[in-house]
Amino acid sequence: MKKILCIALVLIFAFGALAGCGSGGTNTTPSASPSASADGSASPSASGGAANGGTIKIGILGPLTGEAAQYGIAVSHGAQLYIDQINDAGGINGKKIETVVYDDKGDPTESVNAFSRMVDEGITGLIGPVTSKPTLAVVDEALTYNMPLITASATAAAVTYNADTQTVNTNVFRTCFIDPFQGEKMAQFANDVLKAKTAAVIFQTGDDYSVGLKDAFVAKCEELGINVVDQEGYSKGDKDFKSQLTNINSKSPDVVFSPNYYEDDGMLVTQARQAGIKATFMGGDGWNNVSKYASPADLEGSVYCSGYASGSTDEIKAFEAAFTAKYSGETPDMFSAQAYDAAIVLLDAIKAAEEKGLEAGSDDYKAAVIDAMKNTTSVGLGGKYSFDEYNNPIKSAVIMKLADGKETFSQMF
Amino acid sequence: MIKGYKGIPMPVRYLINAGLFVVFLVVVSSLTDAKVISTYNNKIIMLIGINIILAVSLNLATGYLGQLPLGHAGFMAVGAYASAIFMKAVIKTLPLGLSLPLGLLIGGLVAAVFGFIIGIPALRLKGDYLAIITLGFGEIIRVILLNIDSVIGFKLTYGAAGLKSIPKTTTFLDTFICVFLVCFVIHAILKSRHGRAVLSIRENEIAAESCGINTTYYKTMAFVMSAFFAGVAGSLYAGYIGILDPTGFGFMKSIEILVMVVLGGMGSMIGSVISATVLTALPEFLREFDAYRMVVYSLLLVVVMIFKPTGLMGTYDFSLSRLLGKPWERLTSGGKSKKAGDR
């Protein structure tokens, strides 16, 4: 008898949860983000399902927990900052922007699920996902809804361009550089500025970002006549790079390209100096915050390219002040800045669609937003934006140099 | 079967089960078509189906055979890649009605071959040693998928960049027909002579061997079957997500599946089904709670393990005849007989 009671209770609970979710998907307003709950209570729920009467919903998707949480939080904060600024200024066309923020843990499955849920909740545009794999999975899904999507940080070339079918994903844009671009830029920089004749590469095998940058760098080096004397790989999670670095040292290259993430880069530079390598280290935007992971003396003179230089212009200074004020002392990084820009591009496009008098959330509206993004003239922290034929931003890279343990703006390149 | 058995005759039981299943399929698909179940919820239901197959198939090796393999995600990965590569190649030439079952079969078979290759040496070991060696093999599979392109010289798995634009063929119907078939096959085998042999190995391997059971044969058989179904689940997953990436099939994925089995109760199929459902749906339902949802998830695991160390269901298995046996008897014999058939 007790057992039957138990089973009955479990079933009731299960069906209750299912039913609750079924209706929750279409009707209730989510309270996932601070701003949503703030004006969500005031926003008329009477407008019901398709709704968006007084609000325009935008999704922000990224890893808020897990390995890549640092990037996800930076992106969601950056985008939220601009959206709040617009809301404080009266919104778009009198309508408030409401954000739906979900965590994907950097996992493609979670990301697709969260995105489907956002679609159910009636978003008109998406900022995110943050990391490349989830973005690729979501892009596939977003195509079927023709959902405007702008990512602030997914650098894989395939995000906007499907090489299998040779088609551009027309609804997908980004405000960051793609992997090959960074590799090419750094090879060019090594040739033009550092006057390097020989180069070595140390990269993480099996990492999309690392391999993507390495391949582009090596190809460009060959084109420019720089001799790539050594290519060394290491595996994810490795802490000891002595054997690879000893190999590199024996070839004594002018520059060492290390297209990895900051933690590894820090260890690599430290161990390289111990192994006796004097060459200049170069990296991609994964080097952001590297200064906390190696000593100033070891890092001195290293360069990396980035999409963002702290404190370099008045706009960026204003952004940084606003960011620090809003998020209690946190300092923004490149990801926050690119997310802020992504929000600018998306909201400008939504403004254009609003001006046409279309109904928020409708297919025409989404098409108008995509159209407006394609021909965007928005001005963000990274300068004036425009997209090339593959929906990648056309902008110059920022070269950052490490001096006295600080990451300082060196030049635009 | 059992002499003097008075419960529901076997064909009737199977008919009732199949009927219930068809009703479930029809109800959920019509609700989906009527938009009562949204795309999002439909996706979660599909994912639940895939996880049920994974949990039930691992349960075959863990719960029924009594071994502790930690490389289940490896078999899932092999199946997923095999079927994805196949589907990408034939999607334009073969009709979906043919290519989809073939894809699932290829995914399963390739995983089964790997299961066989790994099972032969691994199953000579017991307990911790088996766990470690299967864990190692799982990782080897992942690393091979990651690096095979540079060895063979052409693009097969696309390594770290991920295998992209896989045809998204998995639907609710495919998934749950597979769930049903997998559960049915495992159930049927366990009720057969082979299944009894597998169970006897779990209870006492030496005693089983002294009774003349070829333990190596049965261990390998159960292990290969477990790998086959994991491969099928992988194929479904590939068609569900549309992009594969070896890092998703690491050690943690194997543990995730094992958690489902242990939480549901080792050796209980209904336990695996329930815990796969709960553990897949729970994090999604808890989305409103933001960062706290993973805390709730972990707490649930801790609480269940403290209060019910054998898992939610223990070794209890759902049995229609036990549930309906008494009413059936009353129906057929006018309530005279008192003794209900056990199984």
mmCIF file of C-alpha atoms in Angstrom, chain A residues 81 85 308 311 314-332:
data_model
loop_
_atom_site.group_PDB
_atom_site.id
_atom_site.type_symbol
_atom_site.label_atom_id
_atom_site.label_comp_id
_atom_site.label_asym_id
_atom_site.label_seq_id
_atom_site.Cartn_x
_atom_site.Cartn_y
_atom_site.Cartn_z
ATOM 1 C CA LEU A 81 25.183 46.862 -19.409
ATOM 2 C CA GLN A 85 21.634 51.866 -20.516
ATOM 3 C CA TYR A 308 40.156 45.597 -27.123
ATOM 4 C CA GLY A 311 41.634 52.857 -21.567
ATOM 5 C CA ASP A 314 37.238 58.131 -24.306
ATOM 6 C CA GLU A 315 34.367 55.794 -25.196
ATOM 7 C CA ILE A 316 36.213 52.855 -23.710
ATOM 8 C CA LYS A 317 36.999 54.842 -20.574
ATOM 9 C CA ALA A 318 33.318 55.707 -20.157
ATOM 10 C CA PHE A 319 32.385 52.054 -20.739
ATOM 11 C CA GLU A 320 34.869 50.884 -18.156
ATOM 12 C CA ALA A 321 33.633 53.362 -15.576
ATOM 13 C CA ALA A 322 30.010 52.333 -16.137
ATOM 14 C CA PHE A 323 30.915 48.659 -15.999
ATOM 15 C CA THR A 324 32.855 48.966 -12.775
ATOM 16 C CA ALA A 325 30.051 51.004 -11.201
ATOM 17 C CA LYS A 326 27.372 48.481 -12.187
ATOM 18 C CA TYR A 327 29.220 45.294 -11.291
ATOM 19 C CA SER A 328 30.742 46.417 -7.993
ATOM 20 C CA GLY A 329 34.358 46.887 -8.896
ATOM 21 C CA GLU A 330 34.758 44.283 -11.633
ATOM 22 C CA THR A 331 36.945 45.384 -14.494
ATOM 23 C CA PRO A 332 35.718 44.640 -18.006
#
